[in-house]
Amino acid sequence: MERRILDLEKQNTELIAKNQFFMSKWEEAQNQAALMRAQVEEKKNENMLLIGQIKQLENNRTQQEVAIHALRQQLSELSDVNKNLNYNLNRGQVNNKENVESIKALYRENEMVKKRKDELSDINRSLMRDIEAKDEVLQRTTTEIMEREKHFRDVMENFKALANELATTRTAFGDSEQACQELQQTIASQAEQIAQLQDRLREFEHANTTLGSALQQHHSHSQQLTQEVINARNEIERERDEINQLFSEQQAHLLVSQSQSERMKEQEREIAQLMSENMRLKNRCEELNAQTVAAEQISEGESQKVVGVHQLLIEAQADCAEQQGRIDALMNEIAAKNIDLQEMEKYNYHMQYKKEMILLEKEEI
C-alpha cells in the first residue's frame, strides 16, 4: 500500500511537474497569442493606414486627372487663342504690307505731282516773261503811235491856221493890189508850204497807214497774245485748280496715309502686344505642357505607388493570413493543451481523491 502511495505521490509529483510545465507552456502560448494579437492589430492598423493612403492616393489621382483634364482643356483653349492670334498677326502683317505699298504709291504720286507742279511753275514763269516782254513792246508801240498821232494833230492845226489865214487874205484881196501881190506871194509860199505839207501829209498818211497796219497787226498779234495769255492763264488756273485739287487730294491721302500710318503704328503696337501675348501664351502652353507631363509623370508615379501599396497590402494580407493561420494553429494547440491540462487536472483530482481515500483507509487501519 505504501509503495502504491509512493507511486501515486511520484505520479502526482510528475503530474504536478507536467502541469507546471504545461501551465508555463500555456502561459507562453498565451503570451505568444497576445503578441500575435498585438502584431495582428498592428498589421490591421498598418493595413488601415495603407487603405487610407490608397484612398488618399486615389483621391489625389482623381484630382490630378481632373487637373490634367482642366489643363488639357486650358491648353486646347490656349491653342485656339494662339491660332486666332497667329491669324490676326498674319492678317495684320498683310494689312501692314498693303498699307506700306499704298503709302509708297501715294509718295510716288506725290512726287509726280510735285514734279508736274514744278514743270507748270516753270511754264508759268516762262509765259509771264513772254507776256511781260510783249507788254513792253506793246507799250513802246502804243507810245510811238500816240506821239505820231499828236504830230499829225499839230500838222492839222497848222493847216487849219493857214486855211484861216488864206481866207483872211482872200477877204483882204480886194483892198489893194499890193496886198494881192503880197497875198499871191504869200499864197505861193503857202502853196509851197501846203505842197510840202501835203507831201509830208502823204508821207505821214503812208507812215500812218504803215503804222496802222503794223498797229493792227500788232493789235491782232497783241489780241492773239492776249488770248494766248488768257488761255495760258486759264490753262494755268485750270492746272492750278487741278494742282490744288490734287494737292488737296494728296493732303487728304496724306491725312489718310497719316491715319493709316498711325493705324499701322497702332497695329504694329497691337502686333507687338499680340506677339508678346503669343510668346507669353506659348510660354504658358510650354509651362502647362511641362506641368501636364509632370502631372502625368506624378500620376504614373502615384499609380506605381498605388500599385506598390496594393502589392504591399496584398503581401500584408498574405502575412496577416499566415499570422492568422499560425495564430489559429497556436489556438488549436492551446485548446488541445487545455484539453490535456483539463484531463490531467481531472486525473490529478482523481489521484488526489484516491490518495485521500487511501490515507483515510490507512488511518482507519
Short mmCIF file of C-alpha atoms in Angstrom, two decimals:
data_model
loop_
_atom_site.label_atom_id
_atom_site.label_comp_id
_atom_site.label_asym_id
_atom_site.label_seq_id
_atom_site.Cartn_x
_atom_site.Cartn_y
_atom_site.Cartn_z
CA MET A 1 0.00 0.00 0.00
CA GLU A 2 2.81 2.36 0.91
CA ARG A 3 4.52 1.53 -2.34
CA ARG A 4 1.36 2.33 -4.11
CA ILE A 5 1.06 5.57 -2.21
CA LEU A 6 4.64 6.38 -3.10
CA ASP A 7 3.92 5.55 -6.69
CA LEU A 8 0.85 7.73 -6.57
CA GLU A 9 2.81 10.54 -4.94
CA LYS A 10 5.51 10.11 -7.54
CA GLN A 11 2.90 10.15 -10.27
CA ASN A 12 1.27 13.13 -8.58
CA THR A 13 4.65 14.91 -8.45
CA GLU A 14 5.22 14.11 -12.09
CA LEU A 15 1.72 15.26 -12.90
CA ILE A 16 2.29 18.49 -10.94
CA ALA A 17 5.59 18.99 -12.78
CA LYS A 18 3.87 18.26 -16.07
CA ASN A 19 1.03 20.53 -15.01
CA GLN A 20 3.51 23.31 -14.23
CA PHE A 21 5.30 22.62 -17.49
CA PHE A 22 2.01 22.74 -19.38
CA MET A 23 0.99 25.85 -17.43
CA SER A 24 4.28 27.54 -18.40
CA LYS A 25 3.72 26.40 -21.97
CA TRP A 26 0.14 27.60 -21.78
CA GLU A 27 1.28 30.99 -20.42
CA GLU A 28 3.94 31.11 -23.11
CA ALA A 29 1.30 30.26 -25.68
CA GLN A 30 -0.98 32.93 -24.18
CA ASN A 31 1.88 35.43 -24.37
CA GLN A 32 2.60 34.41 -27.95
CA ALA A 33 -1.10 34.67 -28.72
CA ALA A 34 -1.21 38.15 -27.13
CA LEU A 35 1.91 39.08 -29.07
CA MET A 36 0.32 37.69 -32.23
CA ARG A 37 -2.86 39.62 -31.46
CA ALA A 38 -0.81 42.78 -30.96
CA GLN A 39 1.02 42.09 -34.22
CA VAL A 40 -2.32 41.42 -35.90
CA GLU A 41 -3.71 44.67 -34.51
CA GLU A 42 -0.55 46.44 -35.63
CA LYS A 43 -0.88 44.87 -39.07
CA LYS A 44 -4.54 45.82 -39.12
CA ASN A 45 -3.63 49.37 -38.18
CA GLU A 46 -0.93 49.36 -40.84
CA ASN A 47 -3.46 47.96 -43.30
CA MET A 48 -5.94 50.68 -42.32
CA LEU A 49 -3.22 53.29 -42.80
CA LEU A 50 -2.32 51.73 -46.14
CA ILE A 51 -6.00 51.68 -47.12
CA GLY A 52 -6.26 55.36 -46.09
CA GLN A 53 -3.13 56.13 -48.08
CA ILE A 54 -4.55 54.20 -51.03
CA LYS A 55 -7.80 56.16 -50.80
CA GLN A 56 -5.85 59.40 -50.47
CA LEU A 57 -3.70 58.42 -53.44
CA GLU A 58 -6.82 57.51 -55.39
CA ASN A 59 -8.35 60.87 -54.45
CA ASN A 60 -5.10 62.59 -55.43
CA ARG A 61 -5.09 60.65 -58.66
CA THR A 62 -8.71 61.66 -59.33
CA GLN A 63 -7.90 65.28 -58.53
CA GLN A 64 -4.79 65.09 -60.72
CA GLU A 65 -6.82 63.55 -63.53
CA VAL A 66 -9.36 66.38 -63.15
CA ALA A 67 -6.49 68.90 -63.07
CA ILE A 68 -4.90 67.23 -66.11
CA HIS A 69 -8.24 67.36 -67.93
CA ALA A 70 -8.62 71.04 -66.97
CA LEU A 71 -5.04 71.72 -68.05
CA ARG A 72 -5.63 69.93 -71.35
CA GLN A 73 -8.85 71.91 -71.86
CA GLN A 74 -6.99 75.12 -70.98
CA LEU A 75 -4.19 74.04 -73.32
CA SER A 76 -6.75 73.48 -76.08
CA GLU A 77 -8.28 76.90 -75.40
CA LEU A 78 -4.83 78.49 -75.39
CA SER A 79 -4.05 76.67 -78.63
CA ASP A 80 -7.24 78.13 -80.16
CA VAL A 81 -6.29 81.56 -78.82
CA ASN A 82 -2.79 81.05 -80.25
CA LYS A 83 -4.30 80.15 -83.63
CA ASN A 84 -6.51 83.25 -83.54
CA LEU A 85 -3.51 85.37 -82.57
CA ASN A 86 -1.44 83.87 -85.39
CA TYR A 87 -4.34 84.55 -87.80
CA ASN A 88 -4.64 88.14 -86.56
CA LEU A 89 -0.87 88.50 -86.74
CA ASN A 90 -0.77 87.24 -90.34
CA ARG A 91 -3.73 89.47 -91.27
CA GLY A 92 -2.04 92.45 -89.57
CA GLN A 93 1.18 91.73 -91.46
CA VAL A 94 -0.77 91.54 -94.76
CA ASN A 95 -2.58 94.80 -93.93
CA ASN A 96 0.75 96.32 -92.96
CA LYS A 97 2.28 95.30 -96.30
CA GLU A 98 -0.76 96.67 -98.17
CA ASN A 99 -0.59 99.92 -96.21
CA VAL A 100 3.14 100.20 -96.90
CA GLU A 101 2.55 99.63 -100.63
CA SER A 102 -0.30 102.18 -100.58
CA ILE A 103 1.89 104.73 -98.80
CA LYS A 104 4.71 104.11 -101.27
CA ALA A 105 2.26 104.60 -104.17
CA LEU A 106 0.97 107.81 -102.55
CA TYR A 107 4.53 109.04 -102.10
CA ARG A 108 5.27 108.28 -105.76
CA GLU A 109 2.09 110.09 -106.83
CA ASN A 110 3.03 113.00 -104.58
CA GLU A 111 6.50 113.15 -106.14
CA MET A 112 4.94 113.08 -109.63
CA VAL A 113 2.52 115.85 -108.64
CA LYS A 114 5.38 117.91 -107.22
CA LYS A 115 7.36 117.35 -110.41
CA ARG A 116 4.33 118.31 -112.54
CA LYS A 117 3.78 121.36 -110.32
CA ASP A 118 7.41 122.41 -110.79
CA GLU A 119 7.08 121.95 -114.57
CA LEU A 120 3.88 124.01 -114.62
CA SER A 121 5.56 126.65 -112.45
CA ASP A 122 8.45 126.82 -114.96
CA ILE A 123 5.96 127.09 -117.86
CA ASN A 124 4.03 129.77 -115.94
CA ARG A 125 7.21 131.78 -115.29
CA SER A 126 8.24 131.45 -118.97
CA LEU A 127 4.78 132.60 -120.11
CA MET A 128 4.88 135.51 -117.66
CA ARG A 129 8.29 136.56 -119.04
CA ASP A 130 6.92 136.36 -122.61
CA ILE A 131 3.83 138.35 -121.59
CA GLU A 132 5.97 140.99 -119.87
CA ALA A 133 8.22 141.29 -122.97
CA LYS A 134 5.19 141.56 -125.27
CA ASP A 135 3.61 144.10 -122.92
CA GLU A 136 6.80 146.21 -123.10
CA VAL A 137 6.77 146.01 -126.94
CA LEU A 138 3.07 146.90 -126.96
CA GLN A 139 3.67 149.85 -124.63
CA ARG A 140 6.55 151.15 -126.81
CA THR A 141 4.45 150.77 -129.99
CA THR A 142 1.47 152.45 -128.33
CA THR A 143 3.70 155.33 -127.15
CA GLU A 144 5.13 155.77 -130.67
CA ILE A 145 1.64 155.72 -132.23
CA MET A 146 0.41 158.28 -129.71
CA GLU A 147 3.41 160.52 -130.49
CA ARG A 148 2.71 160.27 -134.27
CA GLU A 149 -0.97 161.00 -133.73
CA LYS A 150 -0.01 164.08 -131.69
CA HIS A 151 2.33 165.24 -134.51
CA PHE A 152 -0.47 164.69 -137.06
CA ARG A 153 -2.87 166.76 -134.92
CA ASP A 154 -0.27 169.54 -134.75
CA VAL A 155 0.11 169.50 -138.57
CA MET A 156 -3.67 169.60 -138.98
CA GLU A 157 -3.85 172.56 -136.59
CA ASN A 158 -1.20 174.36 -138.65
CA PHE A 159 -3.12 173.56 -141.84
CA LYS A 160 -6.34 174.92 -140.31
CA ALA A 161 -4.47 178.07 -139.25
CA LEU A 162 -3.12 178.50 -142.81
CA ALA A 163 -6.59 177.97 -144.22
CA ASN A 164 -7.99 180.64 -141.93
CA GLU A 165 -5.15 182.94 -142.86
CA LEU A 166 -5.84 182.23 -146.54
CA ALA A 167 -9.49 183.11 -146.08
CA THR A 168 -8.50 186.33 -144.35
CA THR A 169 -6.06 187.07 -147.16
CA ARG A 170 -8.76 186.42 -149.77
CA THR A 171 -11.05 188.82 -147.93
CA ALA A 172 -8.39 191.49 -147.89
CA PHE A 173 -7.54 190.79 -151.59
CA GLY A 174 -9.87 193.39 -152.88
CA ASP A 175 -8.37 196.15 -150.76
CA SER A 176 -5.19 196.58 -152.62
CA GLU A 177 -3.28 195.02 -155.40
CA GLN A 178 -0.17 195.19 -153.36
CA ALA A 179 -1.88 193.26 -150.78
CA CYS A 180 -2.90 190.91 -153.60
CA GLN A 181 0.62 190.51 -154.76
CA GLU A 182 1.73 190.03 -151.22
CA LEU A 183 -1.10 187.64 -150.88
CA GLN A 184 -0.07 185.87 -154.09
CA GLN A 185 3.45 185.67 -152.81
CA THR A 186 2.11 184.55 -149.51
CA ILE A 187 -0.18 182.10 -151.31
CA ALA A 188 2.72 180.89 -153.41
CA SER A 189 4.80 180.47 -150.35
CA GLN A 190 1.84 178.97 -148.57
CA ALA A 191 1.22 176.75 -151.62
CA GLU A 192 4.78 175.59 -151.43
CA GLN A 193 4.30 175.06 -147.73
CA ILE A 194 0.99 173.30 -148.47
CA ALA A 195 2.69 171.19 -151.13
CA GLN A 196 5.38 170.43 -148.64
CA LEU A 197 2.73 169.82 -146.02
CA GLN A 198 0.78 167.63 -148.46
CA ASP A 199 3.95 165.71 -149.24
CA ARG A 200 4.59 165.45 -145.56
CA LEU A 201 0.90 164.56 -145.08
CA ARG A 202 1.12 161.85 -147.75
CA GLU A 203 4.30 160.63 -146.12
CA PHE A 204 2.61 160.84 -142.75
CA GLU A 205 -0.53 159.09 -144.15
CA HIS A 206 1.69 156.45 -145.70
CA ALA A 207 3.56 156.15 -142.42
CA ASN A 208 0.26 156.28 -140.58
CA THR A 209 -1.14 153.58 -142.88
CA THR A 210 2.01 151.54 -142.35
CA LEU A 211 1.81 152.21 -138.64
CA GLY A 212 -1.93 151.46 -138.69
CA SER A 213 -1.38 148.15 -140.46
CA ALA A 214 1.54 147.45 -138.15
CA LEU A 215 -0.56 148.60 -135.24
CA GLN A 216 -3.44 146.47 -136.48
CA GLN A 217 -1.10 143.51 -136.94
CA HIS A 218 0.43 144.28 -133.58
CA HIS A 219 -3.04 144.73 -132.15
CA SER A 220 -4.19 141.43 -133.67
CA HIS A 221 -0.95 139.85 -132.53
CA SER A 222 -1.45 141.50 -129.17
CA GLN A 223 -5.03 140.23 -129.10
CA GLN A 224 -3.74 136.81 -130.10
CA LEU A 225 -1.05 137.05 -127.44
CA THR A 226 -3.64 138.34 -125.00
CA GLN A 227 -5.92 135.45 -125.94
CA GLU A 228 -2.97 133.10 -125.63
CA VAL A 229 -2.12 134.73 -122.32
CA ILE A 230 -5.77 134.42 -121.27
CA ASN A 231 -5.81 130.82 -122.49
CA ALA A 232 -2.49 130.23 -120.77
CA ARG A 233 -3.81 131.89 -117.65
CA ASN A 234 -6.98 129.82 -117.90
CA GLU A 235 -4.84 126.75 -118.50
CA ILE A 236 -2.64 127.80 -115.60
CA GLU A 237 -5.72 128.41 -113.46
CA ARG A 238 -7.14 125.06 -114.56
CA GLU A 239 -3.78 123.40 -113.88
CA ARG A 240 -3.61 125.31 -110.61
CA ASP A 241 -7.11 124.14 -109.74
CA GLU A 242 -6.14 120.63 -110.74
CA ILE A 243 -2.92 121.00 -108.75
CA ASN A 244 -4.87 122.40 -105.81
CA GLN A 245 -7.38 119.59 -106.18
CA LEU A 246 -4.56 117.07 -106.48
CA PHE A 247 -2.81 118.79 -103.60
CA SER A 248 -6.00 118.67 -101.53
CA GLU A 249 -6.45 115.05 -102.59
CA GLN A 250 -2.82 114.45 -101.72
CA GLN A 251 -3.39 116.22 -98.42
CA ALA A 252 -6.43 114.02 -97.88
CA HIS A 253 -4.39 110.99 -98.98
CA LEU A 254 -1.59 112.15 -96.73
CA LEU A 255 -4.05 112.57 -93.88
CA VAL A 256 -5.44 109.15 -94.71
CA SER A 257 -1.91 107.81 -95.03
CA GLN A 258 -1.00 109.52 -91.74
CA SER A 259 -4.09 107.99 -90.16
CA GLN A 260 -3.18 104.73 -91.86
CA SER A 261 0.38 105.20 -90.63
CA GLU A 262 -0.96 105.85 -87.14
CA ARG A 263 -3.21 102.83 -87.58
CA MET A 264 -0.21 100.91 -88.84
CA LYS A 265 1.78 102.05 -85.83
CA GLU A 266 -1.15 101.13 -83.63
CA GLN A 267 -1.42 97.83 -85.49
CA GLU A 268 2.32 97.35 -85.07
CA ARG A 269 1.91 98.05 -81.36
CA GLU A 270 -1.05 95.66 -81.31
CA ILE A 271 1.01 93.14 -83.28
CA ALA A 272 3.88 93.60 -80.82
CA GLN A 273 1.42 93.17 -77.95
CA LEU A 274 -0.10 90.16 -79.72
CA MET A 275 3.36 88.74 -80.33
CA SER A 276 4.31 89.30 -76.67
CA GLU A 277 0.93 87.85 -75.65
CA ASN A 278 1.57 84.99 -78.09
CA MET A 279 5.02 84.42 -76.59
CA ARG A 280 3.51 84.59 -73.10
CA LEU A 281 0.81 82.13 -74.16
CA LYS A 282 3.44 79.93 -75.80
CA ASN A 283 5.47 80.05 -72.59
CA ARG A 284 2.27 79.37 -70.65
CA CYS A 285 1.50 76.48 -73.03
CA GLU A 286 5.00 75.14 -72.55
CA GLU A 287 4.60 75.51 -68.77
CA LEU A 288 1.22 73.80 -68.96
CA ASN A 289 2.72 71.07 -71.16
CA ALA A 290 5.54 70.67 -68.65
CA GLN A 291 3.02 70.68 -65.81
CA THR A 292 0.90 68.19 -67.75
CA VAL A 293 3.91 65.96 -68.38
CA ALA A 294 4.98 66.35 -64.74
CA ALA A 295 1.42 65.66 -63.60
CA GLU A 296 1.28 62.63 -65.89
CA GLN A 297 4.65 61.52 -64.53
CA ILE A 298 3.41 62.19 -60.99
CA SER A 299 0.22 60.34 -61.85
CA GLU A 300 2.27 57.47 -63.24
CA GLY A 301 4.45 57.61 -60.11
CA GLU A 302 1.34 57.73 -57.93
CA SER A 303 -0.10 54.86 -59.95
CA GLN A 304 3.13 52.96 -59.41
CA LYS A 305 2.92 53.92 -55.74
CA VAL A 306 -0.68 52.72 -55.65
CA VAL A 307 0.38 49.51 -57.37
CA GLY A 308 3.23 49.19 -54.86
CA VAL A 309 0.86 49.91 -51.98
CA HIS A 310 -1.59 47.36 -53.40
CA GLN A 311 1.30 44.90 -53.60
CA LEU A 312 2.29 45.77 -50.04
CA LEU A 313 -1.34 45.39 -48.99
CA ILE A 314 -1.52 42.03 -50.73
CA GLU A 315 1.73 40.99 -49.05
CA ALA A 316 0.47 42.34 -45.71
CA GLN A 317 -2.80 40.49 -46.19
CA ALA A 318 -0.81 37.35 -47.01
CA ASP A 319 1.33 37.95 -43.90
CA CYS A 320 -1.85 38.52 -41.89
CA ALA A 321 -3.36 35.34 -43.31
CA GLU A 322 -0.14 33.49 -42.48
CA GLN A 323 -0.07 35.03 -38.99
CA GLN A 324 -3.76 34.22 -38.59
CA GLY A 325 -3.01 30.64 -39.67
CA ARG A 326 -0.21 30.46 -37.15
CA ILE A 327 -2.49 32.02 -34.52
CA ASP A 328 -5.22 29.52 -35.38
CA ALA A 329 -2.67 26.68 -35.16
CA LEU A 330 -1.44 28.02 -31.80
CA MET A 331 -5.02 28.45 -30.61
CA ASN A 332 -5.77 24.87 -31.68
CA GLU A 333 -2.60 23.74 -29.95
CA ILE A 334 -3.53 25.78 -26.86
CA ALA A 335 -7.05 24.31 -26.98
CA ALA A 336 -5.55 20.82 -27.27
CA LYS A 337 -3.18 21.59 -24.39
CA ASN A 338 -6.11 22.98 -22.40
CA ILE A 339 -7.96 19.75 -23.06
CA ASP A 340 -4.88 17.75 -21.96
CA LEU A 341 -4.49 20.04 -18.95
CA GLN A 342 -8.16 19.58 -18.02
CA GLU A 343 -7.75 15.82 -18.38
CA MET A 344 -4.57 15.97 -16.29
CA GLU A 345 -6.37 18.10 -13.68
CA LYS A 346 -9.19 15.58 -13.67
CA TYR A 347 -6.64 12.80 -13.40
CA ASN A 348 -4.76 14.72 -10.69
CA TYR A 349 -8.01 15.38 -8.83
CA HIS A 350 -8.90 11.72 -9.20
CA MET A 351 -5.44 10.67 -7.95
CA GLN A 352 -5.69 13.18 -5.08
CA TYR A 353 -9.07 11.75 -4.26
CA LYS A 354 -7.58 8.22 -4.34
CA LYS A 355 -4.68 9.39 -2.17
CA GLU A 356 -7.09 10.88 0.35
CA MET A 357 -9.19 7.73 0.29
CA ILE A 358 -6.06 5.64 0.76
CA LEU A 359 -4.93 7.87 3.65
CA LEU A 360 -8.38 7.56 5.20
CA GLU A 361 -8.25 3.80 4.75
CA LYS A 362 -4.73 3.81 6.23
CA GLU A 363 -5.89 5.81 9.20
CA GLU A 364 -8.78 3.51 9.65
CA ILE A 365 -6.42 0.57 9.52
#
